[in-house]
XYZ file of C-alpha atoms in Angstrom:
767
model
C 249.587 113.630 170.691
C 248.283 109.075 171.422
C 245.389 110.707 168.770
C 247.605 111.844 166.052
C 249.517 109.011 166.370
C 246.535 106.018 166.554
C 245.114 107.928 163.054
C 248.484 107.775 161.498
C 249.139 104.207 161.962
C 245.237 103.546 160.947
C 246.330 105.708 157.630
C 249.126 103.825 156.481
C 247.096 100.508 157.254
C 244.615 101.235 155.105
C 246.796 101.906 152.217
C 248.736 98.912 153.280
C 245.858 96.671 152.338
C 245.013 99.083 149.641
C 248.392 98.167 148.210
C 248.343 94.349 148.815
C 244.731 94.019 147.442
C 245.210 96.194 143.847
C 247.416 93.430 142.426
C 244.114 91.569 142.375
C 241.672 94.008 141.188
C 243.476 94.471 138.966
C 244.251 90.302 137.587
C 240.303 90.296 138.158
C 239.600 92.660 136.514
C 242.042 91.476 133.260
C 240.341 87.901 133.162
C 236.350 89.964 132.918
C 238.216 91.669 130.274
C 239.428 88.646 128.814
C 235.922 87.508 129.128
C 234.658 90.189 127.623
C 236.622 89.946 124.117
C 236.009 86.851 123.945
C 231.549 87.400 123.938
C 232.228 89.716 122.070
C 233.458 87.440 119.836
C 230.820 85.709 120.597
C 228.565 87.892 120.007
C 230.129 88.778 117.066
C 229.617 84.832 115.268
C 226.058 85.164 116.211
C 225.630 88.075 114.248
C 227.241 86.370 111.561
C 225.012 83.185 112.389
C 222.385 85.725 112.686
C 222.612 87.618 109.202
C 223.258 83.992 107.370
C 220.117 82.767 109.117
C 218.454 85.909 108.227
C 219.696 85.092 104.289
C 218.156 82.598 104.791
C 215.121 83.533 105.820
C 214.779 85.616 102.941
C 215.037 83.023 100.599
C 213.211 80.355 102.418
C 210.308 83.810 102.169
C 211.000 83.682 98.714
C 209.975 80.064 97.868
C 207.292 80.497 100.598
C 205.817 83.165 98.140
C 206.958 81.410 95.067
C 205.412 78.008 96.426
C 202.119 80.106 98.118
C 201.495 81.322 93.991
C 201.998 77.433 92.827
C 199.403 76.769 95.370
C 197.420 79.313 94.139
C 196.848 78.180 91.020
C 196.796 74.409 92.225
C 193.825 75.378 94.748
C 192.477 77.059 91.509
C 192.939 73.802 89.164
C 191.531 72.110 92.277
C 187.861 74.211 93.429
C 187.803 73.489 89.816
C 188.224 69.792 90.235
C 186.339 69.151 93.099
C 183.261 71.544 92.150
C 183.484 68.824 89.172
C 184.233 65.686 91.118
C 180.980 67.194 93.605
C 178.843 67.099 90.745
C 179.220 63.342 89.532
C 179.369 62.376 93.319
C 175.807 63.739 93.725
C 174.628 62.517 90.632
C 176.527 59.341 91.537
C 175.277 58.806 95.015
C 171.404 59.357 93.700
C 172.107 56.403 91.409
C 172.950 54.387 93.636
C 169.307 55.636 95.605
C 167.155 54.680 92.478
C 169.581 50.434 91.868
C 172.648 49.665 90.647
C 170.795 49.698 87.346
C 170.714 53.311 86.900
C 173.887 53.802 86.590
C 173.924 52.995 82.734
C 174.069 56.191 82.223
C 175.708 58.393 85.439
C 179.102 57.491 85.796
C 181.313 59.389 89.117
C 184.256 60.708 88.152
C 186.814 59.019 90.805
C 189.414 61.445 92.448
C 191.658 61.587 89.605
C 195.904 60.679 89.896
C 198.705 63.224 90.059
C 197.397 65.972 86.791
C 199.749 67.966 83.829
C 199.744 71.225 84.535
C 197.624 73.389 81.674
C 197.817 76.560 80.415
C 194.421 78.291 82.052
C 193.193 81.687 81.963
C 192.660 83.547 85.019
C 188.904 82.108 84.382
C 190.002 78.547 83.706
C 189.464 79.012 80.060
C 191.945 77.858 77.530
C 192.726 81.009 73.912
C 192.864 79.380 71.042
C 194.417 79.842 68.269
C 194.472 82.907 65.533
C 192.946 80.590 62.565
C 190.552 78.592 64.850
C 188.922 80.625 66.368
C 188.801 83.155 63.147
C 186.973 79.255 61.347
C 184.929 78.898 64.506
C 186.539 75.425 65.447
C 187.709 73.988 67.835
C 191.225 73.910 69.621
C 193.384 71.767 71.623
C 195.863 74.781 72.092
C 198.950 72.076 71.332
C 202.488 74.608 71.096
C 203.736 75.311 68.976
C 200.895 74.046 66.372
C 197.531 72.721 67.363
C 196.535 69.696 65.668
C 194.448 70.843 63.493
C 196.504 73.540 62.218
C 198.781 70.700 61.539
C 196.728 68.123 59.685
C 196.594 71.299 56.952
C 199.758 71.697 56.394
C 199.515 75.432 58.677
C 201.927 74.932 61.382
C 203.598 78.013 60.222
C 199.842 80.289 60.532
C 199.154 78.875 63.788
C 199.337 81.811 65.668
C 198.384 83.007 69.408
C 197.497 86.312 69.697
C 198.825 88.996 72.719
C 195.829 89.648 72.528
C 194.334 85.948 73.241
C 197.051 84.904 76.167
C 197.744 88.017 76.722
C 197.079 87.193 80.861
C 198.660 84.039 81.035
C 201.557 83.466 83.128
C 204.184 82.477 82.544
C 205.543 79.768 84.970
C 201.631 77.937 82.957
C 203.952 78.205 79.888
C 206.272 75.670 81.257
C 205.459 71.942 80.265
C 206.200 69.024 82.492
C 209.096 66.480 81.572
C 208.014 63.058 80.261
C 208.135 60.403 82.480
C 208.809 56.655 81.299
C 207.042 54.563 79.931
C 205.345 51.837 81.013
C 206.394 48.023 80.914
C 203.835 48.187 77.999
C 204.785 50.037 74.983
C 201.396 51.980 74.856
C 200.312 55.976 73.047
C 201.071 58.125 76.158
C 198.130 59.675 77.252
C 197.582 63.333 77.003
C 196.491 64.563 80.767
C 192.543 64.418 81.656
C 190.956 67.458 80.590
C 187.868 68.953 82.385
C 185.031 68.964 80.212
C 183.874 71.834 77.856
C 180.994 74.147 79.398
C 178.480 74.057 76.658
C 176.178 76.481 76.015
C 173.454 77.794 73.621
C 176.014 80.097 73.130
C 178.226 79.829 70.301
C 180.907 78.218 68.989
C 183.321 80.700 69.670
C 183.050 80.022 73.464
C 182.454 76.424 73.825
C 186.528 76.428 71.368
C 188.085 78.757 74.536
C 186.120 76.446 76.413
C 187.398 73.351 75.876
C 191.173 72.533 77.810
C 194.347 71.716 75.387
C 196.649 68.491 75.404
C 199.714 68.903 75.831
C 202.037 70.218 73.237
C 202.972 66.088 72.328
C 199.032 66.377 71.864
C 198.820 65.634 67.320
C 194.911 65.595 67.907
C 192.644 67.161 64.599
C 188.752 66.777 65.106
C 189.341 63.063 66.381
C 192.716 63.964 68.869
C 195.283 61.486 66.320
C 198.015 60.976 68.944
C 202.129 61.054 67.265
C 204.085 59.687 70.126
C 206.860 59.458 68.372
C 206.613 63.880 67.027
C 206.571 65.045 70.599
C 206.439 62.587 73.807
C 204.096 63.706 76.419
C 203.125 63.362 79.682
C 202.375 59.832 80.895
C 201.241 58.289 83.861
C 201.418 55.018 85.217
C 198.596 53.445 87.365
C 199.797 52.615 90.493
C 196.174 50.188 91.412
C 197.265 50.256 95.450
C 196.563 54.513 95.356
C 193.209 53.735 93.601
C 190.227 54.907 95.126
C 188.238 51.686 97.035
C 184.902 51.181 94.724
C 187.479 51.168 91.675
C 189.487 48.653 93.090
C 186.880 46.152 93.776
C 185.256 47.414 90.665
C 188.467 46.454 88.358
C 188.347 42.889 90.581
C 184.699 41.980 89.702
C 185.195 42.845 86.263
C 188.625 40.868 85.343
C 186.773 37.794 87.811
C 184.212 37.273 85.562
C 186.337 37.035 82.276
C 186.295 33.477 81.204
C 188.531 30.922 83.197
C 188.115 33.044 86.246
C 187.249 32.145 89.610
C 183.613 34.361 89.093
C 183.213 33.493 85.509
C 180.587 34.832 83.515
C 181.390 33.515 79.933
C 183.471 30.796 78.377
C 185.392 31.468 75.285
C 184.928 27.757 72.476
C 188.132 26.563 71.245
C 188.626 25.725 68.151
C 189.195 27.084 64.527
C 188.750 31.091 64.234
C 187.713 32.572 61.019
C 187.571 36.554 62.047
C 184.008 38.009 60.236
C 184.857 41.294 61.585
C 186.891 43.956 62.872
C 185.213 43.163 66.798
C 185.724 39.146 65.826
C 188.926 39.734 65.249
C 189.781 41.661 68.289
C 187.055 40.138 70.859
C 190.076 36.618 69.742
C 192.967 38.793 70.068
C 192.026 40.492 73.973
C 190.675 36.515 75.123
C 193.997 35.011 74.358
C 196.348 38.251 76.045
C 193.823 37.321 79.325
C 194.095 33.854 79.337
C 198.379 34.632 79.372
C 199.013 37.419 82.022
C 196.029 35.710 84.735
C 197.829 32.310 84.135
C 201.530 33.259 84.001
C 202.759 33.414 88.066
C 201.305 30.081 89.869
C 203.580 31.525 92.246
C 202.196 34.776 92.539
C 198.207 34.392 94.618
C 195.342 34.655 92.497
C 194.716 38.726 94.238
C 198.338 39.581 93.388
C 197.823 38.316 89.495
C 194.238 40.642 89.710
C 196.048 43.384 90.594
C 198.642 44.071 88.764
C 196.194 42.647 84.963
C 193.623 45.462 86.584
C 196.610 48.349 86.569
C 198.490 47.447 83.524
C 193.860 47.664 81.988
C 193.694 51.480 83.757
C 197.400 51.978 82.678
C 196.819 50.879 78.896
C 193.052 53.260 79.435
C 194.845 56.139 80.848
C 196.262 56.859 77.027
C 193.979 58.571 74.423
C 191.837 56.498 71.957
C 191.726 58.702 69.242
C 192.196 58.705 65.530
C 193.004 58.984 63.057
C 194.731 55.034 62.789
C 197.238 54.783 59.453
C 195.964 50.956 58.752
C 193.574 48.648 60.003
C 196.013 46.400 62.504
C 196.539 49.700 64.375
C 193.668 51.116 65.130
C 193.059 47.296 66.663
C 196.815 47.256 68.151
C 195.582 49.906 70.052
C 192.901 48.344 72.289
C 193.840 44.627 71.833
C 197.125 42.072 73.672
C 199.033 44.265 75.333
C 196.965 47.563 74.635
C 194.098 46.030 76.521
C 191.401 49.115 78.112
C 188.766 48.676 79.474
C 186.419 49.528 76.851
C 188.029 46.504 75.483
C 186.709 44.185 78.389
C 182.979 45.438 77.784
C 183.303 45.093 74.140
C 184.110 41.022 75.397
C 180.434 41.722 76.450
C 178.376 42.676 73.992
C 180.143 40.483 71.505
C 178.924 37.300 73.513
C 175.480 38.597 73.792
C 175.687 39.700 69.945
C 175.403 42.875 70.184
C 176.132 44.435 66.555
C 174.137 45.989 63.469
C 171.668 43.673 62.032
C 173.202 41.149 59.830
C 176.587 41.421 61.945
C 174.631 39.416 64.822
C 173.405 37.126 63.574
C 177.177 35.005 63.030
C 177.390 33.122 65.913
C 180.042 33.800 68.588
C 183.205 31.612 69.799
C 182.134 33.855 73.145
C 178.706 32.849 74.881
C 177.389 32.797 77.631
C 178.970 30.456 80.542
C 176.156 28.101 82.887
C 175.733 30.700 85.589
C 175.081 33.104 83.674
C 171.627 33.292 82.600
C 170.037 36.829 81.667
C 171.155 39.294 79.336
C 170.885 41.759 82.946
C 174.315 40.009 83.461
C 176.668 41.246 80.265
C 174.277 44.834 80.583
C 175.651 45.029 84.933
C 179.424 44.452 83.646
C 179.411 47.225 80.543
C 178.375 48.875 83.328
C 181.032 49.318 84.976
C 183.316 49.088 82.591
C 182.105 52.138 80.938
C 182.258 53.606 84.200
C 186.009 52.578 84.766
C 186.534 53.964 81.562
C 185.343 57.589 81.825
C 187.518 57.221 85.889
C 190.371 57.542 83.652
C 189.208 59.094 80.629
C 186.781 61.422 78.792
C 187.686 61.040 75.671
C 187.366 57.516 73.248
C 186.784 56.148 70.065
C 186.653 53.082 71.002
C 183.310 53.576 74.055
C 181.626 55.885 71.869
C 181.773 51.992 70.458
C 180.621 50.699 74.209
C 177.575 53.528 74.698
C 176.322 52.367 71.188
C 176.310 48.587 71.771
C 175.060 49.687 75.701
C 171.965 51.148 74.332
C 171.475 48.124 72.397
C 172.187 45.884 74.685
C 169.624 47.485 77.452
C 166.714 47.868 75.155
C 167.345 43.990 74.656
C 167.324 43.681 78.944
C 164.881 46.555 80.378
C 162.371 47.381 77.456
C 162.314 49.829 75.401
C 159.596 51.676 76.304
C 161.886 51.713 80.922
C 163.893 54.860 82.212
C 166.731 52.765 81.804
C 166.494 52.593 77.635
C 166.183 55.985 77.722
C 169.271 57.317 79.643
C 171.205 54.117 77.503
C 169.914 56.027 74.876
C 170.275 59.628 75.382
C 174.467 58.781 76.840
C 175.236 56.910 73.675
C 173.738 59.972 71.446
C 175.422 62.246 73.382
C 178.815 61.012 74.025
C 178.351 60.231 70.100
C 177.810 64.607 69.596
C 180.643 65.047 72.451
C 182.283 63.747 70.051
C 182.048 64.776 66.982
C 181.422 62.062 65.372
C 177.823 63.968 63.773
C 179.405 66.461 62.725
C 183.114 64.928 61.210
C 185.313 67.793 59.327
C 185.076 66.858 55.206
C 187.382 69.633 55.518
C 190.354 67.535 54.242
C 190.474 64.361 51.554
C 188.689 60.702 52.763
C 190.780 58.022 53.429
C 189.077 54.690 54.870
C 189.524 52.881 56.868
C 188.147 50.501 59.201
C 188.968 53.508 62.046
C 186.883 56.616 59.871
C 184.289 53.694 58.427
C 182.922 52.548 61.924
C 183.213 55.558 62.935
C 180.587 56.321 59.869
C 178.826 53.032 60.717
C 178.608 54.348 64.455
C 176.890 57.265 63.666
C 174.180 56.330 61.446
C 173.148 53.727 64.131
C 172.916 55.856 66.408
C 170.809 58.191 63.974
C 169.064 55.600 63.402
C 168.167 53.761 66.100
C 166.949 57.366 67.602
C 163.310 57.198 65.095
C 163.225 54.470 66.409
C 162.853 55.489 70.185
C 160.095 58.183 68.782
C 158.515 56.211 67.385
C 157.868 53.958 70.230
C 158.059 57.072 73.205
C 156.076 59.198 71.425
C 159.615 61.570 72.487
C 161.404 64.363 70.002
C 164.699 62.865 69.006
C 167.521 63.758 70.870
C 169.525 65.291 67.726
C 168.269 66.079 64.016
C 168.704 65.157 60.744
C 169.136 69.267 60.188
C 173.045 68.595 62.330
C 173.472 65.931 61.201
C 176.025 65.677 58.450
C 178.001 62.811 58.817
C 178.546 60.638 55.086
C 177.442 57.402 55.240
C 179.321 54.483 55.579
C 180.985 53.212 51.886
C 179.073 49.031 51.807
C 182.355 47.303 51.904
C 182.478 44.430 53.548
C 184.229 43.513 56.890
C 187.018 40.871 55.712
C 187.673 43.882 53.162
C 188.293 46.525 56.034
C 190.539 44.071 57.791
C 192.497 43.363 54.739
C 195.699 44.667 53.172
C 196.032 48.059 51.524
C 195.468 46.163 48.236
C 192.458 44.580 48.734
C 191.403 47.577 50.441
C 192.340 49.864 47.547
C 190.461 47.356 45.521
C 187.083 47.586 46.949
C 187.383 50.938 47.332
C 187.291 51.150 43.588
C 185.075 48.940 42.893
C 181.852 51.274 44.123
C 179.475 53.162 42.272
C 179.836 56.420 42.495
C 177.252 56.714 44.857
C 179.467 54.088 47.557
C 177.082 50.969 46.616
C 179.154 47.441 45.890
C 178.864 45.992 42.156
C 179.747 42.589 43.005
C 175.982 42.361 44.629
C 176.498 41.370 47.988
C 175.309 41.944 50.634
C 176.858 43.472 53.777
C 176.696 45.169 56.915
C 178.052 48.402 55.794
C 174.024 47.745 52.817
C 171.898 47.441 55.487
C 173.027 50.508 57.473
C 173.187 52.478 54.581
C 169.583 51.681 53.480
C 168.048 52.413 57.060
C 170.337 55.133 57.804
C 169.280 57.241 53.916
C 165.496 56.021 55.292
C 166.361 57.239 58.476
C 166.986 60.882 57.548
C 163.292 60.772 56.177
C 161.818 59.387 58.321
C 163.065 62.889 61.191
C 161.481 64.940 58.457
C 158.402 63.406 59.051
C 159.196 63.164 62.605
C 159.766 67.216 62.640
C 156.275 68.114 60.921
C 154.648 66.013 63.420
C 156.241 67.386 66.454
C 156.244 70.991 65.640
C 153.816 73.536 67.696
C 151.107 74.032 65.245
C 152.555 73.838 62.221
C 150.542 72.193 58.982
C 153.202 70.868 56.254
C 152.730 72.709 52.434
C 150.676 69.169 50.162
C 153.063 69.826 47.842
C 155.830 69.232 50.604
C 153.996 65.992 51.823
C 153.741 64.661 47.708
C 157.686 65.400 48.214
C 158.477 63.311 50.718
C 156.746 60.275 49.053
C 158.655 60.852 45.973
C 161.701 60.891 47.821
C 161.088 58.380 49.450
C 160.558 56.018 46.567
C 163.809 57.073 45.218
C 165.774 56.616 47.629
C 164.745 52.174 47.904
C 165.284 52.545 44.217
C 168.654 53.550 44.494
C 168.640 50.320 46.590
C 172.182 47.583 45.242
C 169.480 44.265 44.069
C 170.819 42.127 47.181
C 168.415 44.798 48.808
C 165.918 45.379 47.488
C 161.836 43.941 48.149
C 160.369 41.343 46.338
C 157.363 39.570 47.355
C 157.771 36.692 45.338
C 160.790 36.285 47.578
C 158.242 34.763 50.523
C 157.614 32.338 48.147
C 160.997 30.987 47.748
C 162.664 28.170 49.821
C 165.986 29.903 50.638
C 168.756 27.904 51.771
C 170.568 31.430 53.570
C 168.055 33.075 55.605
C 170.058 35.953 56.721
C 169.693 37.806 53.387
C 165.358 37.279 52.805
C 165.920 39.228 57.076
C 167.828 41.781 55.765
C 164.942 42.902 52.690
C 161.709 42.267 55.035
C 163.405 44.549 57.820
C 164.464 47.438 54.837
C 160.729 46.558 52.960
C 158.888 47.275 56.634
C 160.615 50.755 57.722
C 159.855 51.321 54.020
C 156.353 51.317 54.843
C 156.401 52.431 57.648
C 157.712 55.880 56.324
C 153.999 55.914 53.396
C 152.867 55.164 56.850
C 153.238 58.287 58.432
C 153.017 60.186 54.622
C 149.531 59.040 54.367
C 148.358 59.038 58.125
C 149.184 63.262 57.727
C 148.413 63.776 54.538
C 144.678 62.609 56.646
C 145.441 64.751 59.035
C 146.265 67.460 57.211
C 142.201 67.653 55.298
C 144.187 66.866 52.312
C 140.887 65.318 49.700
C 143.241 63.327 48.131
C 143.679 59.297 47.194
C 146.089 57.088 50.140
C 146.959 54.049 50.487
C 147.067 53.609 53.801
C 144.324 50.284 54.157
C 146.761 48.806 51.818
C 149.481 49.583 53.793
C 148.427 48.513 57.301
C 148.298 45.358 55.650
C 151.404 45.603 54.608
C 152.537 46.231 57.102
C 150.879 43.566 59.620
C 151.716 41.200 56.970
C 155.367 41.205 56.758
C 155.485 41.612 60.001
C 154.029 38.537 60.666
C 155.892 36.236 58.360
C 159.116 36.011 61.009
C 156.406 34.820 63.492
C 154.164 32.700 61.017
C 157.865 30.832 59.843
C 159.658 31.315 62.913
C 160.619 27.863 62.032
C 162.616 29.084 59.028
C 163.230 32.776 60.985
C 164.851 30.049 64.057
C 167.826 32.356 64.857
C 167.636 33.505 68.475
C 168.878 36.853 67.887
C 166.089 37.324 65.300
C 163.643 35.697 67.809
C 164.156 38.150 70.390
C 163.183 41.028 67.885
C 160.657 40.059 67.222
C 158.375 41.956 70.030
C 159.897 45.065 68.666
C 158.936 44.449 65.355
C 155.791 43.879 66.355
C 154.889 46.550 67.648
C 156.477 49.144 65.793
C 154.802 48.268 62.525
C 152.183 45.235 63.456
C 149.803 47.075 66.660
C 150.049 50.921 64.716
C 148.501 48.897 61.748
C 145.664 46.124 63.636
C 144.844 50.609 64.893
C 143.905 51.059 61.097
C 142.951 47.427 60.290
C 140.416 47.066 63.502
C 138.541 50.824 61.914
C 138.356 49.572 58.601
C 136.782 46.037 60.485
C 134.012 48.218 62.602
C 133.148 51.121 59.436
C 134.918 53.372 61.279
C 138.822 54.535 59.212
C 138.651 57.966 57.948
C 141.175 56.564 54.690
C 140.268 55.314 51.489
C 138.540 52.198 51.134
C 139.672 49.687 48.904
C 137.339 48.077 46.927
C 139.437 45.147 46.296
C 139.828 44.290 50.364
C 137.993 42.122 51.992
C 136.936 41.975 55.253
C 137.614 38.311 56.103
C 141.415 39.255 55.078
C 141.284 41.763 57.311
C 139.831 39.997 60.195
C 141.946 37.074 59.397
C 145.122 39.547 59.485
C 144.077 40.704 63.377
C 143.634 36.613 64.411
C 146.813 36.213 63.523
C 147.797 39.323 65.504
C 145.860 38.144 68.243
C 148.427 34.861 67.992
C 151.105 37.130 68.392
C 150.284 39.401 71.094
C 149.724 35.716 72.673
C 152.645 34.353 71.786
C 155.059 36.364 73.569
C 156.193 34.588 77.245
C 154.289 37.194 80.144
C 158.659 37.341 81.375
C 159.520 39.609 78.273
C 160.277 43.333 78.285
C 157.662 44.801 76.339
C 154.909 42.228 77.354
C 152.155 44.853 78.612
C 152.314 46.796 76.031
C 151.670 43.683 73.995
C 149.222 42.767 76.048
C 147.209 45.078 75.554
C 147.202 45.581 72.115
C 146.003 41.707 71.849
C 143.044 43.036 75.065
C 142.238 45.845 71.819
C 141.998 43.565 69.355
C 140.389 40.721 70.884
C 137.549 43.423 72.083
C 136.846 44.283 68.384
C 136.721 40.947 66.541
C 134.003 39.953 69.335
C 132.670 42.881 68.213
C 132.428 42.300 64.401
C 131.876 38.079 64.740
C 129.362 38.931 68.293
C 127.215 41.344 66.322
C 124.723 40.845 63.487
C 124.906 43.080 60.031
C 121.947 44.722 61.576
C 123.040 46.048 63.975
C 126.472 46.681 63.541
C 127.121 50.389 62.746
C 129.373 52.960 62.148
C 129.867 53.841 66.351
C 132.590 52.387 67.955
C 131.294 51.418 71.333
C 133.281 52.322 74.979
C 135.098 50.340 76.709
C 136.518 50.332 79.480
C 140.376 49.024 78.672
C 142.750 49.716 81.720
C 145.482 50.080 80.228
C 145.903 50.846 76.411
C 148.191 51.020 73.907
C 149.616 54.937 73.846
C 151.985 55.323 71.747
C 152.460 58.746 72.783
C 153.558 59.955 69.133
C 150.898 60.473 67.360
C 150.933 59.111 64.170
C 152.066 56.000 65.535
C 148.926 56.180 67.824
C 146.633 54.430 65.537
C 144.109 53.128 68.545
C 142.805 57.338 69.665
C 139.329 56.694 68.326
C 139.716 54.587 72.219
C 139.173 57.587 73.845
C 136.117 59.641 73.382
C 136.828 61.831 76.413
C 139.396 63.483 73.944
C 137.169 63.806 70.637
């Protein structure tokens, strides 16, 4: 009974305790439920944020894919550019290994700034428009119509067919928006173009490998830019962002200019008279440099030079292609506030009087400083200017002019026969061909201007110089008459080219039907036309001589000879040589010098043709001995009367004149003196006359100073002629005979070009 009571009491106590604890538990559960709801709301908010984040991630992923596609396109262009840069860097390092002078041809392409987007196929090339592809001519790919179609007023026919462009990405068709122009207002620059992949296939591959200018680049073969029609991407060069080698080169070039810290040239003050476009250009360039380099005394010298270098670099980064409507627009594109690195390079060639033969005789106001005693200084700085120009732009009419003058400068500084000369000449010819100046577009009417006439003169001078190099080195020509179709320059005065349109039009109207002047004047263009006409015939002789196993017919050689006489007969009276000119006392010696040079080239052509007639075994009477005496005598006239021809520009040419004209003639005269010649005998030419001419030739070659670039070659010629004279004068008539003794002469004057190598009889081992 007691047990039961105890059990009942325990149950009651338990129930009571449970009843008391129940409200507490309920309250805790309510709190937990509240927290659960709050947590759920937080989870809901987190889920919302998660969805938002996911959407953001999706958008970011979309942008990432777009960016990766853009990066892939950029990477493709980057790889192409880096390959080009790697090739350029390899050439640059190779050139540096053999010395700074080898940079005369090998110019490194430094990394460029931001590039403008271009329309590229997957293989990196662009499609030409349908009319250009049909005609197989170069197309600049401008939209909506390329410049060639616009120039022919066929813009509506300029269509890029779907088949040609079907693989071009839509994103590539977007042109960049223009940017603000720099402080100096200049024509805009097209985007930097990769070099065309030129192969021996043919023009369709070449044309389609030409990357395009942007739509605003209105260019024909000469790349005419018309900024007023459609603006295009422009780039302001930031000097501090340029590679260090470029910055250092810029500073060194500017500091060598007049009135600067390391000045190597001086500009003479006084009255200025413009004798031609480069005289006027040099004057304006120097005046602008004097202003900007001294305009802020508060700025440090370093800051001033950097600022000027930045302006010049920005100018150079803009296109310099024609056509130009008048001489002022052409000149203003590279002088004054538009000065370029090519302009600075032309100052150095102008100072060294490197120009056409006649213009080089005109005194300059820009001269060497007292510390500058060598033409190699100018060659070094010209090379630097070319490298800088090539860093900022690929195509420039002015750069072609600088290449041409640089090759002439190197010939005077280094001689005609060395590798440096051959490299410089090769760069000159290659760049002229790259711009197409050797074969300009003749489908549209020609309008003479200072720009267009200078391009014609440039091409003619390069072609003539190429033949001179063949004569002296025996190497094949770099450009053949078969591919040279540039018209001859018109016989216009330089002063007329930089005069008003009325004066120029009157001068053009006064020319005869063949393009010669009718006022009896002798101008640089007169000489340029004449020399190019004779060089075209000389190139045919070279082609016949250097062709393997080909013997020309007698009719062909006689036709060459007749054409040579016809060309010379066409010369105006102001250029036609008369032997009586040598007997007249001249107050103005320059016209006589021009007549002598052109007549020497005429005699050289006849000399080569007569040599070919003998080599081919044609049994006709030749005039080889007579021409040899005339060549030697006329070349010697310049040296004998060097007091008349005292100009330094004339006298620096004596050695190459004698090597080109006197030395080959000397070989024939030596054979005649020894009685071993193959030519027809001339009864009216005495042995004493021949010995007298040979003695004078020895005197000239002995006169050449040992430091002259061609001194070694001249010394070899002197040694040969001297021994021939010793043989003739020390041997009695009874013991002399037709055989020639074998001498150990060491270095012999080996011209390599067969028709000039008239000393080949000295090599009995080759007989």
